[in-house]
Short mmCIF file of C-alpha atoms and ligand atoms in Angstrom, two decimals:
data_model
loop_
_atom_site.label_atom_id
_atom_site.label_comp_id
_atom_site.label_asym_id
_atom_site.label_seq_id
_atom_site.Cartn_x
_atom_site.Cartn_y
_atom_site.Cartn_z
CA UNK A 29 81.44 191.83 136.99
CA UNK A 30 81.35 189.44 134.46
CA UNK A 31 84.73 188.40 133.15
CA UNK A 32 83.96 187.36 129.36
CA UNK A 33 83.29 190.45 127.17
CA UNK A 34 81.10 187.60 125.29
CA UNK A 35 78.97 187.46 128.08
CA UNK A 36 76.24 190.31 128.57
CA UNK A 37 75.78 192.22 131.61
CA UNK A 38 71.97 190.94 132.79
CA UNK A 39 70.15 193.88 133.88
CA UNK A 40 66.96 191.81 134.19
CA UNK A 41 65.19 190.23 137.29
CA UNK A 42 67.30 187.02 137.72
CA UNK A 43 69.31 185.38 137.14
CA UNK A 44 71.86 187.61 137.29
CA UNK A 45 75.21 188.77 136.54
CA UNK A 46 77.30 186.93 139.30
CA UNK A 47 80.92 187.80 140.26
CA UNK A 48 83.94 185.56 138.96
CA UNK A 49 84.44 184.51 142.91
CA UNK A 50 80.87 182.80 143.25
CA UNK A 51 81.23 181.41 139.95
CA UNK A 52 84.70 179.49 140.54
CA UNK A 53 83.16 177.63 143.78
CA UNK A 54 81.09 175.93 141.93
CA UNK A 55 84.42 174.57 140.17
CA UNK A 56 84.69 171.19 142.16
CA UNK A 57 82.39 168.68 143.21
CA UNK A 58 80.96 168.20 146.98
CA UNK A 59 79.57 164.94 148.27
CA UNK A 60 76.09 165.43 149.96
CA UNK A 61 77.00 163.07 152.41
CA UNK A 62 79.81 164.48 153.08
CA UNK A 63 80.64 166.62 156.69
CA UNK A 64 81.68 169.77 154.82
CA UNK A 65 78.49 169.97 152.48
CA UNK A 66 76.67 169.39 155.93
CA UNK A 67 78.59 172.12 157.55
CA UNK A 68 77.66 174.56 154.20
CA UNK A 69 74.10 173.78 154.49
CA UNK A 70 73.81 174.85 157.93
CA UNK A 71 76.38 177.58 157.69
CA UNK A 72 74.14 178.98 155.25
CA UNK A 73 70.58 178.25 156.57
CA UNK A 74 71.81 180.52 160.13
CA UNK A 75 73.07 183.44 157.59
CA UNK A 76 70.05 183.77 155.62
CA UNK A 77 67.74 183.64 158.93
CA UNK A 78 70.07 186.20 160.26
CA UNK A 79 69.90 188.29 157.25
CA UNK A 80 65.76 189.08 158.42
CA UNK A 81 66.93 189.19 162.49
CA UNK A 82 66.61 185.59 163.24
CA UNK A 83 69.40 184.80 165.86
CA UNK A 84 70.26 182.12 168.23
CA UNK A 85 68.93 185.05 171.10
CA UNK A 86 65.78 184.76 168.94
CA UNK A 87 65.21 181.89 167.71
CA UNK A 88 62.01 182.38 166.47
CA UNK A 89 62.31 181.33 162.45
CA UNK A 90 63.99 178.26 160.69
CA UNK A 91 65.40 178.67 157.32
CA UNK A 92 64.13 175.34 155.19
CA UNK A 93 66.58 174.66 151.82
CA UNK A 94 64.54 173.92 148.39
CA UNK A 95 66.07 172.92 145.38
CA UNK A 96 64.91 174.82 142.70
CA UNK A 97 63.45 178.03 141.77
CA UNK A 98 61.82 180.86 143.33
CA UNK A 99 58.49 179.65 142.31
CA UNK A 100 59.02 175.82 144.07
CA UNK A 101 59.76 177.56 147.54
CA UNK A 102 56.65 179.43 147.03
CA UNK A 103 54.24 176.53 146.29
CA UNK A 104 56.23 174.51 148.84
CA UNK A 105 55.66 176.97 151.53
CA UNK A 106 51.82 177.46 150.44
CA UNK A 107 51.06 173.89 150.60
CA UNK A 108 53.01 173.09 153.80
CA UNK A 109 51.80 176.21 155.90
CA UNK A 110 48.02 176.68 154.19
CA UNK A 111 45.71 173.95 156.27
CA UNK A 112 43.95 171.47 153.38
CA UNK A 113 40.41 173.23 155.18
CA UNK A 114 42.05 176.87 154.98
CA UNK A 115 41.81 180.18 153.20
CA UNK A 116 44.22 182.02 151.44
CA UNK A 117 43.76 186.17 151.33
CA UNK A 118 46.12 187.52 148.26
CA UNK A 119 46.91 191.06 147.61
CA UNK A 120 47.66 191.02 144.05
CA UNK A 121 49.14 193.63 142.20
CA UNK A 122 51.09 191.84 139.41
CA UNK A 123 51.87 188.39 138.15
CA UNK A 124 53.53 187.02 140.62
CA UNK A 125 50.69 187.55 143.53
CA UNK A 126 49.08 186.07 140.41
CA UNK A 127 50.63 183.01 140.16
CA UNK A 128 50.17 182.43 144.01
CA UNK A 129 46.71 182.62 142.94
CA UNK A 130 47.51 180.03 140.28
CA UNK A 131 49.56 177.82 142.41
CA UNK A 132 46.82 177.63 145.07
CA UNK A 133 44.13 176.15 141.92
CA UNK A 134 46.88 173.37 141.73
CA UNK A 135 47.20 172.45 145.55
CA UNK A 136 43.56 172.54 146.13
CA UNK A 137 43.64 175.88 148.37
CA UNK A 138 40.88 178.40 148.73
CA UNK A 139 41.69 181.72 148.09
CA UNK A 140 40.18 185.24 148.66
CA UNK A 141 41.39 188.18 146.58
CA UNK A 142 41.95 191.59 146.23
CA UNK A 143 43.42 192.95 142.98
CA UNK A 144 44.86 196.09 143.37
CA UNK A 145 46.45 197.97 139.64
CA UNK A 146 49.85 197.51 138.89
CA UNK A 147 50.68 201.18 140.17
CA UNK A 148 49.28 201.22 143.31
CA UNK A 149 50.48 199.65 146.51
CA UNK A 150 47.95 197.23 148.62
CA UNK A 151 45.82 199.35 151.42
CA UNK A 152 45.96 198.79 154.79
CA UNK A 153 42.32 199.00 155.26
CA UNK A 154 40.74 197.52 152.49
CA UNK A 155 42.62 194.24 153.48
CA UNK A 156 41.72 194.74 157.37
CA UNK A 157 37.92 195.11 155.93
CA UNK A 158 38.42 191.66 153.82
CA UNK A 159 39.98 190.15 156.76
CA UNK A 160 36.94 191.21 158.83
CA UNK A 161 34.20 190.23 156.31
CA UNK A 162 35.31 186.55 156.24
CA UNK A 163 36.28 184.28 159.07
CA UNK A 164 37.41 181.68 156.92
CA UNK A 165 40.45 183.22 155.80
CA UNK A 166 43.78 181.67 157.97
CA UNK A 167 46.30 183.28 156.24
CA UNK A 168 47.22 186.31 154.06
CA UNK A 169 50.51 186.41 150.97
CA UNK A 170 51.77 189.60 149.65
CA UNK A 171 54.48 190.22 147.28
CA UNK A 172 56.95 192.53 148.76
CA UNK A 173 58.54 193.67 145.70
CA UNK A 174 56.20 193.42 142.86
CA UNK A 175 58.96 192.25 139.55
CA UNK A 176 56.19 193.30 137.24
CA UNK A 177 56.77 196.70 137.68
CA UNK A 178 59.08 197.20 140.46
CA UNK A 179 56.54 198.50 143.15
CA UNK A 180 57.27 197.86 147.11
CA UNK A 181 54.41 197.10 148.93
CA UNK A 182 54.65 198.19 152.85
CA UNK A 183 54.90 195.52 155.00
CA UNK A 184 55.18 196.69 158.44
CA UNK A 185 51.63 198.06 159.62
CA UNK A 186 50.08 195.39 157.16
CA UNK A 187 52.05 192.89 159.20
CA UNK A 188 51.28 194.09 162.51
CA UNK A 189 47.32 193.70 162.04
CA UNK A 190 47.57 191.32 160.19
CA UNK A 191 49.00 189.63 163.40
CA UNK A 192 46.67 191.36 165.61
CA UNK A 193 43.92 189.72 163.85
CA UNK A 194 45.67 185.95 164.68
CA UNK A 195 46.44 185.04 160.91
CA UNK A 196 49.53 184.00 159.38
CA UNK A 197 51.45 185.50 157.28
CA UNK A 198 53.38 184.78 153.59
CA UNK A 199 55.79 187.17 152.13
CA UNK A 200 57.17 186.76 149.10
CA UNK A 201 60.46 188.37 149.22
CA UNK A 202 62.41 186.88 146.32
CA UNK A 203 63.21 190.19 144.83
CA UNK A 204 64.02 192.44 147.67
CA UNK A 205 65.82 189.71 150.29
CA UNK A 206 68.79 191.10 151.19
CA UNK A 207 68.51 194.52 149.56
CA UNK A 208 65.53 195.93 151.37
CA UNK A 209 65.47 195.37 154.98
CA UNK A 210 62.99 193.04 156.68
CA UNK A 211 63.10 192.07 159.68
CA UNK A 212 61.23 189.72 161.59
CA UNK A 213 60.70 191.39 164.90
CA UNK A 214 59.23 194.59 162.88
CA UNK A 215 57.40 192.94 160.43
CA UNK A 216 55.96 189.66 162.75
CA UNK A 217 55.59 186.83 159.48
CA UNK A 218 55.07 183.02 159.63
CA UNK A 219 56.83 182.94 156.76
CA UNK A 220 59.45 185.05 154.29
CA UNK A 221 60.09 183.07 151.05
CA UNK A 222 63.36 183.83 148.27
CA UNK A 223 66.08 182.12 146.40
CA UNK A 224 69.58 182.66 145.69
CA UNK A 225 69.71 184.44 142.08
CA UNK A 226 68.43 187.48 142.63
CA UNK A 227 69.57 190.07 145.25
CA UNK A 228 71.80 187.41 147.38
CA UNK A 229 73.76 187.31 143.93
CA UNK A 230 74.31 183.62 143.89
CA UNK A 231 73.41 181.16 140.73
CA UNK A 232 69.60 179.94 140.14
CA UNK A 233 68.89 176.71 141.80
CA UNK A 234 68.04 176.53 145.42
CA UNK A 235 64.79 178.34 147.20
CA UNK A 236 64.15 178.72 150.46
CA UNK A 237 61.52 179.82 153.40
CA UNK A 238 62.32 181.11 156.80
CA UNK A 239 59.60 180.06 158.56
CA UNK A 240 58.62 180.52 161.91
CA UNK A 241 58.74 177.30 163.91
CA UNK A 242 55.61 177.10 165.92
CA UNK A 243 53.66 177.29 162.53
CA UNK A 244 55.75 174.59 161.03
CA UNK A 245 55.53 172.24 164.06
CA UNK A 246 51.81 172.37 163.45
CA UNK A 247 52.43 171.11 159.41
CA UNK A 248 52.91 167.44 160.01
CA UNK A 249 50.89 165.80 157.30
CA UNK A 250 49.52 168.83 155.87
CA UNK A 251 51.66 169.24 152.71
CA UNK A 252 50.12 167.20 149.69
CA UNK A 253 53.34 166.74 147.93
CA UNK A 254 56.17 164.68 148.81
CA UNK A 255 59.32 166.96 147.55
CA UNK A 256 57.73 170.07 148.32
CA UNK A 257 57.12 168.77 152.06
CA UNK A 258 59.35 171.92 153.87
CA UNK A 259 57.79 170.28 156.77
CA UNK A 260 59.99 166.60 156.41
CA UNK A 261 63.11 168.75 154.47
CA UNK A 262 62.92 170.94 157.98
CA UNK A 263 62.74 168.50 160.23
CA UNK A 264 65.84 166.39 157.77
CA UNK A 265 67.59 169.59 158.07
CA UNK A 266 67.58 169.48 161.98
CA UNK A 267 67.90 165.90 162.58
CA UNK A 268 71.14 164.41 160.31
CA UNK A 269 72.03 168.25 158.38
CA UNK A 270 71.32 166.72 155.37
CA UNK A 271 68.73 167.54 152.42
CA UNK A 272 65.98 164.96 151.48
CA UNK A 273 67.22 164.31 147.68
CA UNK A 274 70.02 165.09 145.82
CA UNK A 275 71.20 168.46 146.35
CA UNK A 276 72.40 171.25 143.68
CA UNK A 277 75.46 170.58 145.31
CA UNK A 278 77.32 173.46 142.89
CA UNK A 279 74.99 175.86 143.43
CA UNK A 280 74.92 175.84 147.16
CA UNK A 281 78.69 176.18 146.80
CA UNK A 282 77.81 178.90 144.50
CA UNK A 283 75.75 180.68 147.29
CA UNK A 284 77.74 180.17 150.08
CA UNK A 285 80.43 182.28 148.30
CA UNK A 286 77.91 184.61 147.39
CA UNK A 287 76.75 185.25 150.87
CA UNK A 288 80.90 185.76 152.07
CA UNK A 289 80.75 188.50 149.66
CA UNK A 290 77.22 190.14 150.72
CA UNK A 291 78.71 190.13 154.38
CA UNK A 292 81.89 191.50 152.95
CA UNK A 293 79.37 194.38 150.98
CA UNK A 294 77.91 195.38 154.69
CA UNK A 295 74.84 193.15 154.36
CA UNK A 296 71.87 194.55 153.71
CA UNK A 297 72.96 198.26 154.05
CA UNK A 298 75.93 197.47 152.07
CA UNK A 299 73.87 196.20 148.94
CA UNK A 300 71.09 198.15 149.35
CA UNK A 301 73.01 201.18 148.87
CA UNK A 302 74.57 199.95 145.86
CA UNK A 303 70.94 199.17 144.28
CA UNK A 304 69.76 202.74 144.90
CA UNK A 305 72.88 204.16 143.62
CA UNK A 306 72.20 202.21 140.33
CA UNK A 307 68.96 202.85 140.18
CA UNK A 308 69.22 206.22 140.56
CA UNK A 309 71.68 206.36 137.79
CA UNK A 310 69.47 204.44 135.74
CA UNK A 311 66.45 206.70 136.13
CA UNK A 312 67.98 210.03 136.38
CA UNK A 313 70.16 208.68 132.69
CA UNK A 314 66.59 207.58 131.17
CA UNK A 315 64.21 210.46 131.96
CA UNK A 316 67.21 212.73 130.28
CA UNK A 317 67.32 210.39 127.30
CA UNK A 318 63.30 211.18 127.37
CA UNK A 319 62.19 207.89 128.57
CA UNK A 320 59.30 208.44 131.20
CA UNK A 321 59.09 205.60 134.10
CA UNK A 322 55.91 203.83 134.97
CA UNK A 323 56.03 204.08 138.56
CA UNK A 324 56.39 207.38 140.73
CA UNK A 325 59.67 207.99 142.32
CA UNK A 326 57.62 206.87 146.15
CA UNK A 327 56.39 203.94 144.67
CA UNK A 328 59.67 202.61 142.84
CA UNK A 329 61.77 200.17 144.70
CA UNK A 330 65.62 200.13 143.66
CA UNK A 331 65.35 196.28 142.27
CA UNK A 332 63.89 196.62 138.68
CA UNK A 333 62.53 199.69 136.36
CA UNK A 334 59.43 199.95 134.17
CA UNK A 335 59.87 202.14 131.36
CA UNK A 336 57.17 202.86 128.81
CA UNK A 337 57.88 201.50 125.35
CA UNK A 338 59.01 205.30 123.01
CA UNK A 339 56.13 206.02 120.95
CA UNK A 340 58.53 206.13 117.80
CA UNK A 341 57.38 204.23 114.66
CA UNK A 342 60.89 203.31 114.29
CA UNK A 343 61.05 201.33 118.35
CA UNK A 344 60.93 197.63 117.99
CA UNK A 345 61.58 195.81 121.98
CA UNK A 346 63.13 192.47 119.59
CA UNK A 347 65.55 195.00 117.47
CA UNK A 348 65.89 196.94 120.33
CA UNK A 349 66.64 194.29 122.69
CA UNK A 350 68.99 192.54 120.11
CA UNK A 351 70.93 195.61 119.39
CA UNK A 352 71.59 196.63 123.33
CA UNK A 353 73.10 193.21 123.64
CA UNK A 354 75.29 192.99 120.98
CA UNK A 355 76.81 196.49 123.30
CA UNK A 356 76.99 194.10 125.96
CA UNK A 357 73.67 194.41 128.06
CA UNK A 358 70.82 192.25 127.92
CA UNK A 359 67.56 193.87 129.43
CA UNK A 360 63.84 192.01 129.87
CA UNK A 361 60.88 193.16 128.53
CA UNK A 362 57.82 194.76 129.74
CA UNK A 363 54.97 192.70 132.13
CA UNK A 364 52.31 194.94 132.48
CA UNK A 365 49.08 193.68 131.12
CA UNK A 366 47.80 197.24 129.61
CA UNK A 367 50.67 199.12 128.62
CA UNK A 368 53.66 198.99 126.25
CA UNK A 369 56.54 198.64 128.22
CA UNK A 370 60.74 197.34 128.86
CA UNK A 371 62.04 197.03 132.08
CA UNK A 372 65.94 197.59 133.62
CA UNK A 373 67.18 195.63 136.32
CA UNK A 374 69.82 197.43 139.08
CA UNK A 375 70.52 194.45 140.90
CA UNK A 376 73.21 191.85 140.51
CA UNK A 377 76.75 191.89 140.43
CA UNK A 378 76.66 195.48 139.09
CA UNK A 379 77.68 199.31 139.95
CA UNK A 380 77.81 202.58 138.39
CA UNK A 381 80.15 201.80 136.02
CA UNK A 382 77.88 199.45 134.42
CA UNK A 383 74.73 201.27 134.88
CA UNK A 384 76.53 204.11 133.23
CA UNK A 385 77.54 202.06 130.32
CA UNK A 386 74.22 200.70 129.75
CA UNK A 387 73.18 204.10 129.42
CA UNK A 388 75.58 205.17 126.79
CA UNK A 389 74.69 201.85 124.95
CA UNK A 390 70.99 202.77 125.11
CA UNK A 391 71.72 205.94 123.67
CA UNK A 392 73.88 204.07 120.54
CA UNK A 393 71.35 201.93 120.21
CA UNK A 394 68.38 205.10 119.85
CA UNK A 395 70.43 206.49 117.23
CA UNK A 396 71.49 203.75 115.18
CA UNK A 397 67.49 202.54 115.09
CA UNK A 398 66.49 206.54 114.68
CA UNK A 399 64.48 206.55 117.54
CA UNK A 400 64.11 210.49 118.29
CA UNK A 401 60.12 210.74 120.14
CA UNK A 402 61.14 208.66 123.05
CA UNK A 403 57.81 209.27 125.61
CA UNK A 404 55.17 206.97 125.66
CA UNK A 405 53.09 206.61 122.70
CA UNK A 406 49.90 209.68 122.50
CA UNK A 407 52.26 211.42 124.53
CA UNK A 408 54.83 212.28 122.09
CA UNK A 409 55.53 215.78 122.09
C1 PLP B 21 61.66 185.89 140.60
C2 PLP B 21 60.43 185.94 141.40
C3 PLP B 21 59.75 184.77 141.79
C4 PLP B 21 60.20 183.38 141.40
O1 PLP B 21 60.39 183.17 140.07
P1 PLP B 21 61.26 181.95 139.54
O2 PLP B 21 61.26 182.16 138.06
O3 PLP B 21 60.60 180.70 139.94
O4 PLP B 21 62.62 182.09 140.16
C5 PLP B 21 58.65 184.89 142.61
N1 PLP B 21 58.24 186.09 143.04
C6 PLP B 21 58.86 187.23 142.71
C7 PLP B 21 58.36 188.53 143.24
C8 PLP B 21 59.98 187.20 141.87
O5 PLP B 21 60.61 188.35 141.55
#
């Protein structure tokens, strides 16, 4: 919990609020060279393959390093896995299935897609159909937890046709790895892609893809960009432990106490439990302040919250927004492309305490800007 009542509690999609521990190892300085930052690197490429049930019994997966953000691991893993001659199929159903779209444009990919609204998950069958129309298509990315709005998409029967039907694979998992379970050997995946500032808890600054390794044996030569080659930073990684280019030295120091503390939380379970928990706060304290949610309770993952903007003449997101943080709690604003909207975050370095005094802040902040009709606008009662 953050230690500097300057400092805002970030109840947004990452970064995130980080805990004192994770930020003090980054207080000293590593050499990459060096046989202990070798020892971190791997120490923390077998945790995070373990965290989705790769083990040295089942070895199936490698977990490649990236420096930089979420959205580097993703184009790296695109253009290292997606064959210069293949065919992307994206299931889009918010921006960031969107910007695989957009990312694909840049590295000369084809892509197929189907572009489902931001409140409903993507179909089983209408992707099997797309699948079967087109031959071309080698591989299929879907965002596990849409950040837009906070929708999960099901992965495990899409994943098992999607196998059945010999194509790979691409999950982007940045917002639910390590809160929502995935697991290889029930959801079969060439490749799950997320970074370390968002549910893993540690700062921003280092991607990474657990890929399996008979699909990135095949990627010698395929990637079209030099830094973004997981295929050479993979094959680095196994041969001297080291990373290609300079390292974010502090930040993998950063993560690697991040991840002592997820294991401490239970894993998985452990912070999963503590994200519904929040989020259940969250909601159950915002419908009674008379927000209404955008997503239906089935739909809603416990990573992020879409809240319709209060139809009150008097609601402003920038005063709004302004006035929550000056209580202490900085939120993120809405995503959607038709509707006026805020969102919540429950993840990070946060529990009920905090979720409960966001709340009460929220409800300072209503009064003080005299904002009484708080559902959506033309359905004010
Ligand atoms: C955060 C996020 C990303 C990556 O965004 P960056 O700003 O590059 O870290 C990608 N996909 C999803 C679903 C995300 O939530």
């Amino acid at each position: 919990m953050t230690d500097d009542p300057t400092t805002p509690y970030l109840l947004t999609p990452g970064p995130l609020t980080t805990s004192p521990s994770t930020r003090a190892a980054m207080n000293r300085d590593w050499g990459s060279r060096d046989k202990d930052f070798i020892e971190m690197t791997a120490r923390i490429r077998t945790r995070l393959a373990s965290i989705v049930g790769v083990t040295d019994a089942a070895p199936t997966h490698s977990c490649v390093l990236l420096q930089g953000s979420g959205t580097y691991a993703i184009e790296a893993t695109l253009d290292t896995l997606i064959p210069r001659d293949g065919k992307l199929l994206l299931l889009i159903n918010g921006a960031y299935g969107t910007r695989m779209a957009e990312i694909c444009r840049y590295i000369g990919r084809e892509t197929e897609q189907i572009e489902y609204s931001e409140n409903a998950p993507v179909d089983l069958t209408g992707v099997e159909f797309a699948i079967d129309s087109d031959p071309s298509i080698t591989h299929v990315a879907v965002v596990h937890c849409e950040t837009t709005t906070g929708i999960l998409n099901p992965l495990v029967e899409l994943a098992e046709m999607i196998r059945r039907k010999g194509l790979g694979l691409i999950i982007d998992a940045m917002s639910s790895f390590g809160a929502l379970p995935l697991d290889v050997a029930t959801v079969p995946c060439t490749a799950v892609v997320a970074s370390s500032n968002k549910c893993l808890e540690g700062v921003p600054g280092v991607g990474f893809a657990i890929i399996e390794k008979a699909a990135l044996k095949a990627c010698e030569n395929n990637p079209t960009s030099l830094s973004l080659d997981l295929f050479r930073q993979w094959q680095q990684f196994e041969k001297t432990g080291e990373w290609r280019f300079t390292p974010p030295t502090h930040v993998v120091a950063a993560f690697d106490a991040a991840l002592d503390a997820f294991e401490q939380e239970g894993g998985v379970e452990g912070r999963g439990a503590r994200y519904a928990e929040n989020c259940r706060i969250l909601v159950t304290g915002m419908r009674a302040l008379g927000f209404e949610t955008y997503l239906s309770d089935n739909l809603q993952a416990p990573i992020i919250v879409t809240f319709y903007s209060p139809g009150d003449a008097n609601y402003v997101f920038g005063e709004f927004y302004d006035r929550l943080k000056s209580h202490g709690y900085a939120i993120y604003p809405g995503k959607l492309t038709k509707e006026d909207s805020f969102r919540i975050g429950c993840i990070g370095d946060l529990g009920s305490r905090e979720m409960k005094g966001a709340l009460t802040a929220i409800e300072a902040v209503l009064v003080e800007m005299q904002i009484t009709d708080r559902a959506p606008a033309g359905r004010s009662g």
